[in-house]
Short mmCIF file of C-alpha atoms and ligand atoms in Angstrom, two decimals:
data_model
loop_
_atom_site.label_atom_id
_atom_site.label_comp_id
_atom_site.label_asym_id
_atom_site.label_seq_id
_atom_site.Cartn_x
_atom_site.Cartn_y
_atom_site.Cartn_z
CA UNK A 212 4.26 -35.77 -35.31
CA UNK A 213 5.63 -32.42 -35.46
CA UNK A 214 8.64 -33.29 -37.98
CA UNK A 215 6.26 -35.91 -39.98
CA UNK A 216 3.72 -32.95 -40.69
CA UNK A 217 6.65 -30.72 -41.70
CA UNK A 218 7.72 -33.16 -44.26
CA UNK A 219 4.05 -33.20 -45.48
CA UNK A 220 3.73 -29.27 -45.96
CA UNK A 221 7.22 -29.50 -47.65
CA UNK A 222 5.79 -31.75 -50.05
CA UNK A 223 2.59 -30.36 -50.23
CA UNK A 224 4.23 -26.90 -50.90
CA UNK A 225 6.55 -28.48 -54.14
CA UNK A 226 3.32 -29.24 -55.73
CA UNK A 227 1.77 -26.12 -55.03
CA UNK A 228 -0.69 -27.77 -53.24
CA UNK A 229 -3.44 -25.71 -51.53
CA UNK A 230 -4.69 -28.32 -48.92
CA UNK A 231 -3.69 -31.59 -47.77
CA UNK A 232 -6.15 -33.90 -47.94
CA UNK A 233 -4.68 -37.50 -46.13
CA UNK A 234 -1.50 -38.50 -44.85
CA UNK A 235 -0.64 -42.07 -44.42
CA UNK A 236 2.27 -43.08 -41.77
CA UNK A 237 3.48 -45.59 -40.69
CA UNK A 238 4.69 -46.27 -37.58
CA UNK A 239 6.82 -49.25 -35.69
CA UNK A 240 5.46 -51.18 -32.68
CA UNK A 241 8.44 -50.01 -30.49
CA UNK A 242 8.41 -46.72 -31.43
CA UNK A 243 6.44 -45.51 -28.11
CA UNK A 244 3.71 -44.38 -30.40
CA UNK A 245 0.37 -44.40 -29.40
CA UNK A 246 -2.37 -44.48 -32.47
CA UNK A 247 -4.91 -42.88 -30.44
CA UNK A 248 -2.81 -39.86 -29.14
CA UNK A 249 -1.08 -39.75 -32.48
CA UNK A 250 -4.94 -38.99 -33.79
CA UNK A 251 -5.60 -36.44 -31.44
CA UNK A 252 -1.85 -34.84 -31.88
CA UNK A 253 -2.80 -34.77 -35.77
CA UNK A 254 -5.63 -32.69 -34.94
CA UNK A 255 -3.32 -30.28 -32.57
CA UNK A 256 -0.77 -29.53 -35.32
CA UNK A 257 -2.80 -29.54 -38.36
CA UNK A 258 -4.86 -26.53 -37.18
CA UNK A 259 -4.39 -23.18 -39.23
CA UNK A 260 -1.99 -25.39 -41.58
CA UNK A 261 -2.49 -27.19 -45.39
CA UNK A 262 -3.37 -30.08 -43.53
CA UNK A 263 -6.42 -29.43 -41.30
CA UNK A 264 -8.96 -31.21 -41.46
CA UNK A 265 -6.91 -33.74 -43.48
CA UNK A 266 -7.93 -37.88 -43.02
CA UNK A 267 -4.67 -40.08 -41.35
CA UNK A 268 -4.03 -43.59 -42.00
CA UNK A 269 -1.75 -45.25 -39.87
CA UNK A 270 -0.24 -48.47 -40.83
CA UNK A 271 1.53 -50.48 -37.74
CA UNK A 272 4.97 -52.59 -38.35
CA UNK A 273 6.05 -55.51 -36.20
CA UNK A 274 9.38 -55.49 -34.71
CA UNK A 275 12.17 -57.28 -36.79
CA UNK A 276 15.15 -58.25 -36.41
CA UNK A 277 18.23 -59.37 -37.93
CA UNK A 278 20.16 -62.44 -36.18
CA UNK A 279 23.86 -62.33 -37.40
CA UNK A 280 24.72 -65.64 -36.54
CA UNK A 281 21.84 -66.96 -38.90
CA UNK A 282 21.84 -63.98 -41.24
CA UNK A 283 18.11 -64.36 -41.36
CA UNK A 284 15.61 -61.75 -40.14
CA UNK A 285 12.55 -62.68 -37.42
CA UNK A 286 9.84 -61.23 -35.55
CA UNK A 287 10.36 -61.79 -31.81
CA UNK A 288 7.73 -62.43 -30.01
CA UNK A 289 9.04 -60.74 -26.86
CA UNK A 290 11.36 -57.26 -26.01
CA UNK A 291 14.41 -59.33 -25.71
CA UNK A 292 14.95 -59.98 -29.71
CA UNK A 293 16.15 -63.43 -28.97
CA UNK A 294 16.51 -65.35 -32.34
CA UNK A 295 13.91 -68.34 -32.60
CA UNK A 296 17.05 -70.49 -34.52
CA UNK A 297 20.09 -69.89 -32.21
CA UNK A 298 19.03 -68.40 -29.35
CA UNK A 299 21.19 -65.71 -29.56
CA UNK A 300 20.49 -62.29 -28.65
CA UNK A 301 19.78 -60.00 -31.55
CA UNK A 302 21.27 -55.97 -31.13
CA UNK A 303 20.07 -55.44 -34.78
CA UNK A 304 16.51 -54.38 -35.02
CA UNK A 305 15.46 -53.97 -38.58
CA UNK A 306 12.28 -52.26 -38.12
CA UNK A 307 9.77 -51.37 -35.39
CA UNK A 308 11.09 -48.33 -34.13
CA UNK A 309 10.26 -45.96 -37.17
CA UNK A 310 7.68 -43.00 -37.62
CA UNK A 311 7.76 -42.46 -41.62
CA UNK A 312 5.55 -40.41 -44.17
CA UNK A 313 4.32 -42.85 -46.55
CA UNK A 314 2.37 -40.94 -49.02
CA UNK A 315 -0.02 -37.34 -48.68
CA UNK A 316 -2.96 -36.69 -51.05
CA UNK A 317 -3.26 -33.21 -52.34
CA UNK A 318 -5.37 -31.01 -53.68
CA UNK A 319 -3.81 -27.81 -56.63
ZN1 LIG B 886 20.04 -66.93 -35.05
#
């Protein structure tokens, strides 16, 4: 949360921005994330900075993977990434594990 706020008061700065006023993220199923203490974390580092008091969205991703054998991406239903074609085991997850800055609105 710490690094994704950075990024936003990097941005926000470039535009000469004097508050942020939403952030949207988005955030992978496997990334250990919790919405709810991502929430209260937003309200923890946003204090005293461009972004208090700023609204978050926060989109969640499904896990995907990529099967090699099939080159054809899936969702797996279960932590084991187990392609739903072959069988075989998958050790190339696509997405689900990411925490990125989509977009920040701004006010000048
Ligand atoms: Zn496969």
């Amino acid at each position: 949360m710490q690094s994704t706020l950075e990024i936003a008061l990097e941005r926000a700065a470039r535009e000469h921005a004097r508050r942020i006023t939403a952030l949207h993220l988005r955030i992978g199923a496997l990334s250990g994330v919790v919405k709810e203490a991502l929430e209260f974390a937003f309200d923890v580092v946003t204090a005293d900075t461009l972004a208090q008091g700023a609204s978050l969205t926060i989109d969640t991703v499904p896990v995907v993977c990529y099967c090699q054998k099939c080159q054809s991406e899936f969702q797996p239903p279960d932590p084991f990434y187990e392609c739903p074609n072959c069988g075989q085991l998958s050790h190339q997850l696509l997405r689900g594990n990411e925490m990125d800055l989509l977009s920040i609105e701004i006010q000048t």
